[in-house]
JSON list of C-alpha atoms in Angstrom, two decimals:
[
{"chain": "A", "resi": 1, "resn": "MET", "atom": "CA", "xyz": [-15.91, -20.71, 28.84]},
{"chain": "A", "resi": 2, "resn": "THR", "atom": "CA", "xyz": [-13.49, -19.15, 31.30]},
{"chain": "A", "resi": 3, "resn": "THR", "atom": "CA", "xyz": [-10.93, -21.91, 31.73]},
{"chain": "A", "resi": 4, "resn": "GLU", "atom": "CA", "xyz": [-9.29, -23.76, 28.86]},
{"chain": "A", "resi": 5, "resn": "THR", "atom": "CA", "xyz": [-7.00, -26.71, 29.44]},
{"chain": "A", "resi": 6, "resn": "VAL", "atom": "CA", "xyz": [-4.70, -27.58, 26.56]},
{"chain": "A", "resi": 7, "resn": "PRO", "atom": "CA", "xyz": [-5.00, -31.36, 26.02]},
{"chain": "A", "resi": 8, "resn": "THR", "atom": "CA", "xyz": [-1.81, -33.39, 26.48]},
{"chain": "A", "resi": 9, "resn": "THR", "atom": "CA", "xyz": [-1.05, -37.04, 27.02]},
{"chain": "A", "resi": 10, "resn": "ARG", "atom": "CA", "xyz": [-0.42, -36.21, 30.70]},
{"chain": "A", "resi": 11, "resn": "ASP", "atom": "CA", "xyz": [-4.00, -35.06, 31.22]},
{"chain": "A", "resi": 12, "resn": "THR", "atom": "CA", "xyz": [-5.86, -38.32, 31.82]},
{"chain": "A", "resi": 13, "resn": "GLY", "atom": "CA", "xyz": [-8.33, -37.17, 34.47]},
{"chain": "A", "resi": 14, "resn": "PRO", "atom": "CA", "xyz": [-8.51, -34.84, 37.48]},
{"chain": "A", "resi": 15, "resn": "HIS", "atom": "CA", "xyz": [-5.13, -33.17, 37.76]},
{"chain": "A", "resi": 16, "resn": "PRO", "atom": "CA", "xyz": [-3.46, -31.39, 40.71]},
{"chain": "A", "resi": 17, "resn": "LEU", "atom": "CA", "xyz": [-2.83, -28.35, 38.51]},
{"chain": "A", "resi": 18, "resn": "ASP", "atom": "CA", "xyz": [-6.56, -27.97, 37.84]},
{"chain": "A", "resi": 19, "resn": "ASP", "atom": "CA", "xyz": [-6.95, -26.90, 41.50]},
{"chain": "A", "resi": 20, "resn": "PRO", "atom": "CA", "xyz": [-3.41, -26.09, 42.64]},
{"chain": "A", "resi": 21, "resn": "ILE", "atom": "CA", "xyz": [-4.36, -23.98, 45.65]},
{"chain": "A", "resi": 22, "resn": "ARG", "atom": "CA", "xyz": [-6.54, -26.55, 47.39]},
{"chain": "A", "resi": 23, "resn": "SER", "atom": "CA", "xyz": [-4.19, -29.36, 46.37]},
{"chain": "A", "resi": 24, "resn": "SER", "atom": "CA", "xyz": [-1.35, -27.45, 48.06]},
{"chain": "A", "resi": 25, "resn": "LEU", "atom": "CA", "xyz": [-3.39, -26.63, 51.16]},
{"chain": "A", "resi": 26, "resn": "ARG", "atom": "CA", "xyz": [-4.46, -30.25, 51.60]},
{"chain": "A", "resi": 27, "resn": "GLY", "atom": "CA", "xyz": [-0.90, -31.51, 51.19]},
{"chain": "A", "resi": 28, "resn": "ALA", "atom": "CA", "xyz": [2.52, -29.90, 51.43]},
{"chain": "A", "resi": 29, "resn": "HIS", "atom": "CA", "xyz": [1.17, -26.56, 52.68]},
{"chain": "A", "resi": 30, "resn": "SER", "atom": "CA", "xyz": [-1.42, -27.87, 55.14]},
{"chain": "A", "resi": 31, "resn": "ARG", "atom": "CA", "xyz": [0.40, -26.06, 57.96]},
{"chain": "A", "resi": 32, "resn": "PHE", "atom": "CA", "xyz": [-0.56, -22.73, 56.37]},
{"chain": "A", "resi": 33, "resn": "ALA", "atom": "CA", "xyz": [-4.21, -23.68, 55.73]},
{"chain": "A", "resi": 34, "resn": "SER", "atom": "CA", "xyz": [-7.52, -22.53, 57.17]},
{"chain": "A", "resi": 35, "resn": "TRP", "atom": "CA", "xyz": [-10.75, -24.11, 55.95]},
{"chain": "A", "resi": 36, "resn": "SER", "atom": "CA", "xyz": [-14.46, -23.39, 55.99]},
{"chain": "A", "resi": 37, "resn": "GLY", "atom": "CA", "xyz": [-16.39, -26.08, 54.17]},
{"chain": "A", "resi": 38, "resn": "ARG", "atom": "CA", "xyz": [-15.02, -26.40, 50.64]},
{"chain": "A", "resi": 39, "resn": "ILE", "atom": "CA", "xyz": [-13.14, -23.09, 50.84]},
{"chain": "A", "resi": 40, "resn": "GLY", "atom": "CA", "xyz": [-9.47, -23.00, 51.86]},
{"chain": "A", "resi": 41, "resn": "ARG", "atom": "CA", "xyz": [-7.07, -20.13, 52.32]},
{"chain": "A", "resi": 42, "resn": "TYR", "atom": "CA", "xyz": [-3.42, -19.55, 53.14]},
{"chain": "A", "resi": 43, "resn": "ASP", "atom": "CA", "xyz": [-2.31, -17.76, 56.28]},
{"chain": "A", "resi": 44, "resn": "PRO", "atom": "CA", "xyz": [-2.52, -14.14, 55.04]},
{"chain": "A", "resi": 45, "resn": "GLN", "atom": "CA", "xyz": [1.09, -13.47, 56.08]},
{"chain": "A", "resi": 46, "resn": "VAL", "atom": "CA", "xyz": [2.17, -16.27, 53.75]},
{"chain": "A", "resi": 47, "resn": "ALA", "atom": "CA", "xyz": [-0.05, -15.71, 50.70]},
{"chain": "A", "resi": 48, "resn": "GLY", "atom": "CA", "xyz": [-3.39, -14.22, 49.72]},
{"chain": "A", "resi": 49, "resn": "PHE", "atom": "CA", "xyz": [-4.61, -17.24, 47.77]},
{"chain": "A", "resi": 50, "resn": "VAL", "atom": "CA", "xyz": [-8.05, -18.74, 48.29]},
{"chain": "A", "resi": 51, "resn": "GLY", "atom": "CA", "xyz": [-8.97, -22.19, 46.97]},
{"chain": "A", "resi": 52, "resn": "HIS", "atom": "CA", "xyz": [-12.52, -23.04, 45.96]},
{"chain": "A", "resi": 53, "resn": "PRO", "atom": "CA", "xyz": [-14.57, -25.38, 43.76]},
{"chain": "A", "resi": 54, "resn": "PRO", "atom": "CA", "xyz": [-15.11, -24.35, 40.13]},
{"chain": "A", "resi": 55, "resn": "THR", "atom": "CA", "xyz": [-18.69, -23.29, 40.86]},
{"chain": "A", "resi": 56, "resn": "LEU", "atom": "CA", "xyz": [-19.60, -21.71, 44.18]},
{"chain": "A", "resi": 57, "resn": "ASP", "atom": "CA", "xyz": [-23.03, -22.32, 45.72]},
{"chain": "A", "resi": 58, "resn": "ASP", "atom": "CA", "xyz": [-24.67, -20.17, 48.41]},
{"chain": "A", "resi": 59, "resn": "ARG", "atom": "CA", "xyz": [-22.96, -22.10, 51.20]},
{"chain": "A", "resi": 60, "resn": "ASP", "atom": "CA", "xyz": [-19.56, -21.62, 49.55]},
{"chain": "A", "resi": 61, "resn": "TRP", "atom": "CA", "xyz": [-20.05, -17.85, 49.30]},
{"chain": "A", "resi": 62, "resn": "SER", "atom": "CA", "xyz": [-21.05, -17.76, 52.96]},
{"chain": "A", "resi": 63, "resn": "ASP", "atom": "CA", "xyz": [-18.03, -19.85, 53.96]},
{"chain": "A", "resi": 64, "resn": "LEU", "atom": "CA", "xyz": [-15.72, -17.64, 51.89]},
{"chain": "A", "resi": 65, "resn": "ALA", "atom": "CA", "xyz": [-17.02, -14.47, 53.55]},
{"chain": "A", "resi": 66, "resn": "ALA", "atom": "CA", "xyz": [-16.62, -16.01, 57.00]},
{"chain": "A", "resi": 67, "resn": "LEU", "atom": "CA", "xyz": [-13.09, -17.20, 56.24]},
{"chain": "A", "resi": 68, "resn": "VAL", "atom": "CA", "xyz": [-11.64, -13.94, 54.89]},
{"chain": "A", "resi": 69, "resn": "GLY", "atom": "CA", "xyz": [-13.73, -11.41, 56.80]},
{"chain": "A", "resi": 70, "resn": "PRO", "atom": "CA", "xyz": [-15.70, -8.30, 55.84]},
{"chain": "A", "resi": 71, "resn": "SER", "atom": "CA", "xyz": [-14.64, -5.91, 53.06]},
{"chain": "A", "resi": 72, "resn": "ALA", "atom": "CA", "xyz": [-11.79, -8.22, 51.99]},
{"chain": "A", "resi": 73, "resn": "GLU", "atom": "CA", "xyz": [-10.52, -8.44, 48.41]},
{"chain": "A", "resi": 74, "resn": "VAL", "atom": "CA", "xyz": [-10.23, -11.98, 47.06]},
{"chain": "A", "resi": 75, "resn": "SER", "atom": "CA", "xyz": [-9.13, -13.36, 43.69]},
{"chain": "A", "resi": 76, "resn": "LEU", "atom": "CA", "xyz": [-11.16, -16.31, 42.40]},
{"chain": "A", "resi": 77, "resn": "ARG", "atom": "CA", "xyz": [-10.29, -18.65, 39.56]},
{"chain": "A", "resi": 78, "resn": "GLY", "atom": "CA", "xyz": [-12.85, -18.42, 36.76]},
{"chain": "A", "resi": 79, "resn": "ALA", "atom": "CA", "xyz": [-15.78, -16.09, 36.07]},
{"chain": "A", "resi": 80, "resn": "HIS", "atom": "CA", "xyz": [-18.19, -15.72, 38.98]},
{"chain": "A", "resi": 81, "resn": "THR", "atom": "CA", "xyz": [-21.35, -13.79, 39.82]},
{"chain": "A", "resi": 82, "resn": "PRO", "atom": "CA", "xyz": [-21.39, -13.29, 43.60]},
{"chain": "A", "resi": 83, "resn": "PRO", "atom": "CA", "xyz": [-24.52, -12.80, 45.72]},
{"chain": "A", "resi": 84, "resn": "ALA", "atom": "CA", "xyz": [-25.97, -9.43, 46.68]},
{"chain": "A", "resi": 85, "resn": "GLY", "atom": "CA", "xyz": [-23.67, -7.38, 48.88]},
{"chain": "A", "resi": 86, "resn": "TRP", "atom": "CA", "xyz": [-20.51, -8.56, 47.13]},
{"chain": "A", "resi": 87, "resn": "GLU", "atom": "CA", "xyz": [-18.62, -6.42, 44.63]},
{"chain": "A", "resi": 88, "resn": "VAL", "atom": "CA", "xyz": [-16.85, -7.57, 41.46]},
{"chain": "A", "resi": 89, "resn": "LEU", "atom": "CA", "xyz": [-13.68, -5.48, 41.17]},
{"chain": "A", "resi": 90, "resn": "GLY", "atom": "CA", "xyz": [-12.39, -6.76, 37.83]},
{"chain": "A", "resi": 91, "resn": "THR", "atom": "CA", "xyz": [-10.93, -9.66, 35.89]},
{"chain": "A", "resi": 92, "resn": "ILE", "atom": "CA", "xyz": [-7.53, -10.50, 34.42]},
{"chain": "A", "resi": 93, "resn": "GLY", "atom": "CA", "xyz": [-6.33, -13.27, 32.13]},
{"chain": "A", "resi": 94, "resn": "SER", "atom": "CA", "xyz": [-3.84, -15.84, 33.38]},
{"chain": "A", "resi": 95, "resn": "VAL", "atom": "CA", "xyz": [-1.87, -18.70, 31.86]},
{"chain": "A", "resi": 96, "resn": "GLN", "atom": "CA", "xyz": [-0.51, -21.82, 33.49]},
{"chain": "A", "resi": 97, "resn": "LEU", "atom": "CA", "xyz": [2.70, -23.25, 32.04]},
{"chain": "A", "resi": 98, "resn": "ASP", "atom": "CA", "xyz": [3.93, -26.84, 32.40]},
{"chain": "A", "resi": 99, "resn": "GLY", "atom": "CA", "xyz": [7.68, -27.18, 33.00]},
{"chain": "A", "resi": 100, "resn": "THR", "atom": "CA", "xyz": [8.01, -30.87, 32.17]},
{"chain": "A", "resi": 101, "resn": "ASP", "atom": "CA", "xyz": [10.51, -30.00, 29.43]},
{"chain": "A", "resi": 102, "resn": "LEU", "atom": "CA", "xyz": [12.37, -27.28, 31.35]},
{"chain": "A", "resi": 103, "resn": "ALA", "atom": "CA", "xyz": [16.14, -27.72, 31.06]},
{"chain": "A", "resi": 104, "resn": "VAL", "atom": "CA", "xyz": [17.34, -27.41, 34.66]},
{"chain": "A", "resi": 105, "resn": "ALA", "atom": "CA", "xyz": [20.80, -26.81, 36.10]},
{"chain": "A", "resi": 106, "resn": "PRO", "atom": "CA", "xyz": [22.27, -25.90, 39.50]},
{"chain": "A", "resi": 107, "resn": "ASP", "atom": "CA", "xyz": [23.97, -22.53, 39.82]},
{"chain": "A", "resi": 108, "resn": "PRO", "atom": "CA", "xyz": [26.89, -22.27, 42.25]},
{"chain": "A", "resi": 109, "resn": "GLU", "atom": "CA", "xyz": [26.55, -18.48, 42.44]},
{"chain": "A", "resi": 110, "resn": "ALA", "atom": "CA", "xyz": [22.91, -18.58, 43.56]},
{"chain": "A", "resi": 111, "resn": "VAL", "atom": "CA", "xyz": [22.44, -18.19, 47.31]},
{"chain": "A", "resi": 112, "resn": "VAL", "atom": "CA", "xyz": [19.60, -19.65, 49.38]},
{"chain": "A", "resi": 113, "resn": "LEU", "atom": "CA", "xyz": [17.44, -16.89, 50.83]},
{"chain": "A", "resi": 114, "resn": "GLY", "atom": "CA", "xyz": [15.76, -17.10, 54.22]},
{"chain": "A", "resi": 115, "resn": "ALA", "atom": "CA", "xyz": [13.83, -15.14, 56.81]},
{"chain": "A", "resi": 116, "resn": "GLY", "atom": "CA", "xyz": [16.74, -12.75, 57.36]},
{"chain": "A", "resi": 117, "resn": "ASP", "atom": "CA", "xyz": [16.60, -11.76, 53.69]},
{"chain": "A", "resi": 118, "resn": "VAL", "atom": "CA", "xyz": [12.90, -10.87, 53.67]},
{"chain": "A", "resi": 119, "resn": "PRO", "atom": "CA", "xyz": [13.36, -7.06, 53.88]},
{"chain": "A", "resi": 120, "resn": "ARG", "atom": "CA", "xyz": [15.54, -6.94, 50.78]},
{"chain": "A", "resi": 121, "resn": "MET", "atom": "CA", "xyz": [13.35, -9.51, 49.02]},
{"chain": "A", "resi": 122, "resn": "LEU", "atom": "CA", "xyz": [10.31, -7.32, 49.67]},
{"chain": "A", "resi": 123, "resn": "ASP", "atom": "CA", "xyz": [12.23, -4.29, 48.42]},
{"chain": "A", "resi": 124, "resn": "LEU", "atom": "CA", "xyz": [13.21, -6.01, 45.15]},
{"chain": "A", "resi": 125, "resn": "VAL", "atom": "CA", "xyz": [9.67, -7.30, 44.62]},
{"chain": "A", "resi": 126, "resn": "ALA", "atom": "CA", "xyz": [8.21, -3.84, 45.26]},
{"chain": "A", "resi": 127, "resn": "ARG", "atom": "CA", "xyz": [10.52, -2.34, 42.63]},
{"chain": "A", "resi": 128, "resn": "THR", "atom": "CA", "xyz": [9.99, -5.02, 39.98]},
{"chain": "A", "resi": 129, "resn": "GLU", "atom": "CA", "xyz": [6.41, -6.24, 40.63]},
{"chain": "A", "resi": 130, "resn": "PRO", "atom": "CA", "xyz": [6.67, -9.92, 39.67]},
{"chain": "A", "resi": 131, "resn": "GLY", "atom": "CA", "xyz": [3.53, -10.72, 41.67]},
{"chain": "A", "resi": 132, "resn": "PRO", "atom": "CA", "xyz": [2.35, -11.02, 45.27]},
{"chain": "A", "resi": 133, "resn": "PHE", "atom": "CA", "xyz": [5.02, -11.55, 47.93]},
{"chain": "A", "resi": 134, "resn": "ARG", "atom": "CA", "xyz": [4.37, -11.25, 51.66]},
{"chain": "A", "resi": 135, "resn": "VAL", "atom": "CA", "xyz": [6.42, -11.30, 54.85]},
{"chain": "A", "resi": 136, "resn": "ARG", "atom": "CA", "xyz": [6.22, -15.11, 55.19]},
{"chain": "A", "resi": 137, "resn": "THR", "atom": "CA", "xyz": [6.03, -16.11, 51.52]},
{"chain": "A", "resi": 138, "resn": "VAL", "atom": "CA", "xyz": [9.63, -17.29, 51.82]},
{"chain": "A", "resi": 139, "resn": "GLU", "atom": "CA", "xyz": [8.35, -20.17, 53.99]},
{"chain": "A", "resi": 140, "resn": "MET", "atom": "CA", "xyz": [6.47, -21.70, 51.04]},
{"chain": "A", "resi": 141, "resn": "GLY", "atom": "CA", "xyz": [9.62, -23.27, 49.58]},
{"chain": "A", "resi": 142, "resn": "THR", "atom": "CA", "xyz": [13.21, -22.66, 48.53]},
{"chain": "A", "resi": 143, "resn": "TYR", "atom": "CA", "xyz": [14.11, -19.17, 47.30]},
{"chain": "A", "resi": 144, "resn": "LEU", "atom": "CA", "xyz": [17.36, -18.43, 45.49]},
{"chain": "A", "resi": 145, "resn": "GLY", "atom": "CA", "xyz": [18.97, -15.13, 44.61]},
{"chain": "A", "resi": 146, "resn": "PHE", "atom": "CA", "xyz": [22.01, -13.38, 43.25]},
{"chain": "A", "resi": 147, "resn": "VAL", "atom": "CA", "xyz": [23.78, -10.88, 45.48]},
{"chain": "A", "resi": 148, "resn": "ASP", "atom": "CA", "xyz": [26.21, -8.21, 44.31]},
{"chain": "A", "resi": 149, "resn": "GLY", "atom": "CA", "xyz": [28.11, -6.23, 46.92]},
{"chain": "A", "resi": 150, "resn": "GLY", "atom": "CA", "xyz": [25.56, -7.13, 49.58]},
{"chain": "A", "resi": 151, "resn": "ARG", "atom": "CA", "xyz": [22.67, -6.07, 47.35]},
{"chain": "A", "resi": 152, "resn": "LEU", "atom": "CA", "xyz": [20.02, -8.58, 46.27]},
{"chain": "A", "resi": 153, "resn": "VAL", "atom": "CA", "xyz": [19.74, -8.12, 42.51]},
{"chain": "A", "resi": 154, "resn": "ALA", "atom": "CA", "xyz": [17.64, -11.10, 41.38]},
{"chain": "A", "resi": 155, "resn": "LEU", "atom": "CA", "xyz": [15.48, -13.79, 42.94]},
{"chain": "A", "resi": 156, "resn": "ALA", "atom": "CA", "xyz": [13.13, -16.68, 42.18]},
{"chain": "A", "resi": 157, "resn": "GLY", "atom": "CA", "xyz": [11.61, -19.39, 44.31]},
{"chain": "A", "resi": 158, "resn": "GLU", "atom": "CA", "xyz": [8.94, -21.96, 45.03]},
{"chain": "A", "resi": 159, "resn": "ARG", "atom": "CA", "xyz": [5.33, -21.07, 45.77]},
{"chain": "A", "resi": 160, "resn": "MET", "atom": "CA", "xyz": [2.33, -23.43, 45.43]},
{"chain": "A", "resi": 161, "resn": "HIS", "atom": "CA", "xyz": [3.05, -27.12, 45.91]},
{"chain": "A", "resi": 162, "resn": "PRO", "atom": "CA", "xyz": [0.26, -29.37, 44.58]},
{"chain": "A", "resi": 163, "resn": "GLU", "atom": "CA", "xyz": [0.93, -33.09, 44.64]},
{"chain": "A", "resi": 164, "resn": "GLY", "atom": "CA", "xyz": [3.89, -33.94, 42.40]},
{"chain": "A", "resi": 165, "resn": "TRP", "atom": "CA", "xyz": [4.42, -30.35, 41.26]},
{"chain": "A", "resi": 166, "resn": "THR", "atom": "CA", "xyz": [6.01, -27.13, 42.51]},
{"chain": "A", "resi": 167, "resn": "GLU", "atom": "CA", "xyz": [5.34, -23.64, 41.20]},
{"chain": "A", "resi": 168, "resn": "ILE", "atom": "CA", "xyz": [8.23, -21.33, 40.31]},
{"chain": "A", "resi": 169, "resn": "SER", "atom": "CA", "xyz": [7.38, -17.77, 41.27]},
{"chain": "A", "resi": 170, "resn": "ALA", "atom": "CA", "xyz": [8.65, -14.29, 42.17]},
{"chain": "A", "resi": 171, "resn": "VAL", "atom": "CA", "xyz": [11.06, -14.30, 39.22]},
{"chain": "A", "resi": 172, "resn": "CYS", "atom": "CA", "xyz": [12.53, -10.81, 39.14]},
{"chain": "A", "resi": 173, "resn": "THR", "atom": "CA", "xyz": [15.73, -8.87, 38.47]},
{"chain": "A", "resi": 174, "resn": "ASP", "atom": "CA", "xyz": [16.83, -5.39, 39.47]},
{"chain": "A", "resi": 175, "resn": "PRO", "atom": "CA", "xyz": [16.46, -3.13, 36.39]},
{"chain": "A", "resi": 176, "resn": "LEU", "atom": "CA", "xyz": [20.17, -2.29, 36.52]},
{"chain": "A", "resi": 177, "resn": "TYR", "atom": "CA", "xyz": [21.07, -5.98, 36.19]},
{"chain": "A", "resi": 178, "resn": "ARG", "atom": "CA", "xyz": [18.74, -7.06, 33.40]},
{"chain": "A", "resi": 179, "resn": "ARG", "atom": "CA", "xyz": [19.82, -8.58, 30.08]},
{"chain": "A", "resi": 180, "resn": "ARG", "atom": "CA", "xyz": [22.47, -10.66, 31.85]},
{"chain": "A", "resi": 181, "resn": "GLY", "atom": "CA", "xyz": [20.47, -13.90, 31.95]},
{"chain": "A", "resi": 182, "resn": "LEU", "atom": "CA", "xyz": [20.04, -13.84, 35.73]},
{"chain": "A", "resi": 183, "resn": "SER", "atom": "CA", "xyz": [16.34, -14.75, 35.68]},
{"chain": "A", "resi": 184, "resn": "THR", "atom": "CA", "xyz": [17.00, -17.63, 33.30]},
{"chain": "A", "resi": 185, "resn": "ARG", "atom": "CA", "xyz": [19.74, -18.99, 35.55]},
{"chain": "A", "resi": 186, "resn": "LEU", "atom": "CA", "xyz": [17.52, -18.76, 38.63]},
{"chain": "A", "resi": 187, "resn": "VAL", "atom": "CA", "xyz": [14.56, -20.45, 36.94]},
{"chain": "A", "resi": 188, "resn": "ARG", "atom": "CA", "xyz": [16.83, -23.32, 35.90]},
{"chain": "A", "resi": 189, "resn": "ALA", "atom": "CA", "xyz": [18.37, -23.51, 39.39]},
{"chain": "A", "resi": 190, "resn": "VAL", "atom": "CA", "xyz": [15.02, -23.50, 41.20]},
{"chain": "A", "resi": 191, "resn": "GLY", "atom": "CA", "xyz": [13.80, -26.09, 38.70]},
{"chain": "A", "resi": 192, "resn": "HIS", "atom": "CA", "xyz": [16.84, -28.23, 39.48]},
{"chain": "A", "resi": 193, "resn": "GLY", "atom": "CA", "xyz": [15.86, -28.35, 43.15]},
{"chain": "A", "resi": 194, "resn": "ILE", "atom": "CA", "xyz": [12.30, -29.29, 42.22]},
{"chain": "A", "resi": 195, "resn": "ARG", "atom": "CA", "xyz": [13.44, -32.09, 39.92]},
{"chain": "A", "resi": 196, "resn": "ALA", "atom": "CA", "xyz": [15.77, -33.37, 42.66]},
{"chain": "A", "resi": 197, "resn": "ARG", "atom": "CA", "xyz": [12.61, -34.16, 44.67]},
{"chain": "A", "resi": 198, "resn": "ALA", "atom": "CA", "xyz": [11.18, -36.05, 41.66]},
{"chain": "A", "resi": 199, "resn": "GLU", "atom": "CA", "xyz": [8.63, -33.26, 41.15]},
{"chain": "A", "resi": 200, "resn": "THR", "atom": "CA", "xyz": [7.79, -31.15, 38.10]},
{"chain": "A", "resi": 201, "resn": "PRO", "atom": "CA", "xyz": [8.01, -27.34, 37.85]},
{"chain": "A", "resi": 202, "resn": "PHE", "atom": "CA", "xyz": [5.14, -25.19, 36.67]},
{"chain": "A", "resi": 203, "resn": "LEU", "atom": "CA", "xyz": [4.33, -21.50, 36.81]},
{"chain": "A", "resi": 204, "resn": "HIS", "atom": "CA", "xyz": [1.67, -18.88, 36.23]},
{"chain": "A", "resi": 205, "resn": "ALA", "atom": "CA", "xyz": [1.88, -15.60, 34.34]},
{"chain": "A", "resi": 206, "resn": "ARG", "atom": "CA", "xyz": [-0.49, -12.84, 33.38]},
{"chain": "A", "resi": 207, "resn": "ALA", "atom": "CA", "xyz": [-1.86, -13.52, 29.92]},
{"chain": "A", "resi": 208, "resn": "ASP", "atom": "CA", "xyz": [-0.81, -10.05, 28.77]},
{"chain": "A", "resi": 209, "resn": "ASN", "atom": "CA", "xyz": [2.81, -10.48, 29.93]},
{"chain": "A", "resi": 210, "resn": "VAL", "atom": "CA", "xyz": [3.91, -11.60, 26.48]},
{"chain": "A", "resi": 211, "resn": "SER", "atom": "CA", "xyz": [7.64, -11.08, 27.04]},
{"chain": "A", "resi": 212, "resn": "ALA", "atom": "CA", "xyz": [7.69, -13.24, 30.17]},
{"chain": "A", "resi": 213, "resn": "ILE", "atom": "CA", "xyz": [5.67, -15.98, 28.48]},
{"chain": "A", "resi": 214, "resn": "ARG", "atom": "CA", "xyz": [8.07, -16.00, 25.52]},
{"chain": "A", "resi": 215, "resn": "LEU", "atom": "CA", "xyz": [11.02, -16.30, 27.89]},
{"chain": "A", "resi": 216, "resn": "TYR", "atom": "CA", "xyz": [9.47, -19.23, 29.74]},
{"chain": "A", "resi": 217, "resn": "GLU", "atom": "CA", "xyz": [8.56, -20.97, 26.50]},
{"chain": "A", "resi": 218, "resn": "SER", "atom": "CA", "xyz": [12.15, -20.56, 25.29]},
{"chain": "A", "resi": 219, "resn": "LEU", "atom": "CA", "xyz": [13.27, -22.42, 28.42]},
{"chain": "A", "resi": 220, "resn": "GLY", "atom": "CA", "xyz": [10.97, -25.37, 27.72]},
{"chain": "A", "resi": 221, "resn": "PHE", "atom": "CA", "xyz": [7.71, -24.44, 29.44]},
{"chain": "A", "resi": 222, "resn": "ARG", "atom": "CA", "xyz": [4.55, -25.09, 27.46]},
{"chain": "A", "resi": 223, "resn": "LEU", "atom": "CA", "xyz": [1.04, -23.76, 27.80]},
{"chain": "A", "resi": 224, "resn": "ARG", "atom": "CA", "xyz": [-1.24, -26.00, 29.82]},
{"chain": "A", "resi": 225, "resn": "GLN", "atom": "CA", "xyz": [-4.17, -23.79, 30.73]},
{"chain": "A", "resi": 226, "resn": "ARG", "atom": "CA", "xyz": [-5.69, -20.37, 30.16]},
{"chain": "A", "resi": 227, "resn": "SER", "atom": "CA", "xyz": [-8.03, -18.94, 32.74]},
{"chain": "A", "resi": 228, "resn": "VAL", "atom": "CA", "xyz": [-9.70, -15.80, 34.03]},
{"chain": "A", "resi": 229, "resn": "LEU", "atom": "CA", "xyz": [-9.17, -14.52, 37.55]},
{"chain": "A", "resi": 230, "resn": "THR", "atom": "CA", "xyz": [-12.07, -12.58, 39.07]},
{"chain": "A", "resi": 231, "resn": "SER", "atom": "CA", "xyz": [-11.36, -10.14, 41.88]},
{"chain": "A", "resi": 232, "resn": "VAL", "atom": "CA", "xyz": [-14.23, -9.65, 44.34]},
{"chain": "A", "resi": 233, "resn": "ARG", "atom": "CA", "xyz": [-14.81, -7.82, 47.62]},
{"chain": "A", "resi": 234, "resn": "THR", "atom": "CA", "xyz": [-16.74, -9.45, 50.45]},
{"chain": "A", "resi": 235, "resn": "PRO", "atom": "CA", "xyz": [-19.67, -7.60, 52.05]},
{"chain": "A", "resi": 236, "resn": "GLY", "atom": "CA", "xyz": [-18.94, -5.09, 54.82]},
{"chain": "A", "resi": 237, "resn": "ARG", "atom": "CA", "xyz": [-19.86, -5.63, 58.44]},
{"chain": "A", "resi": 238, "resn": "ASP", "atom": "CA", "xyz": [-23.38, -4.34, 57.77]},
{"chain": "A", "resi": 239, "resn": "GLY", "atom": "CA", "xyz": [-23.81, -6.84, 54.94]},
{"chain": "A", "resi": 240, "resn": "ARG", "atom": "CA", "xyz": [-23.36, -4.22, 52.25]},
{"chain": "A", "resi": 241, "resn": "ARG", "atom": "CA", "xyz": [-20.47, -3.15, 50.03]}
]
């Protein structure tokens, strides 16, 4: 079994967090969405995420290939065996954390980041590698940061937005500014903005990023789901790898 949901009293049926990408693309992020059948994707300048049903049939694989194009790398939720001509590149473990119990607080020193800040956001992300971040990712929600002497030294923001929930993402701090609690402050501040909309924070982390998971759990996040992400490459223009 490739996906394990931790039972809670909140889980009483189909849940937006069980399919957060398609839930986001059908709702708050519909302006970024492209669809082919049951397969949805974000504008590639915004995010590389592809939403899909738990099990893909032949039509789904065809729609996915048409949507993302030839020789494209795609990450799928769960374990999958693609048709001939596709290539499985690898798998990684992932965890989904529920922030219902996150203690939130505004931070007067955190600044709102926008399109003009993208170059330095991309620079910080490239140096710290918190996860994917593209030239228009900032449009997915509110991003906050700490600036010191004109230098962006920490950031965090909002990514996927399934109904009633908002994902906290891109949590990172310049190595020279670590161990000062900046990431914790930003997670709480971003969470405060989410709660102000009567929504609930959640986040994802690599299953092997034990230190990050411990930090998030210390802030009140709790494990909701474990899953496997499968990276695949679509067939080339000639139908082969």
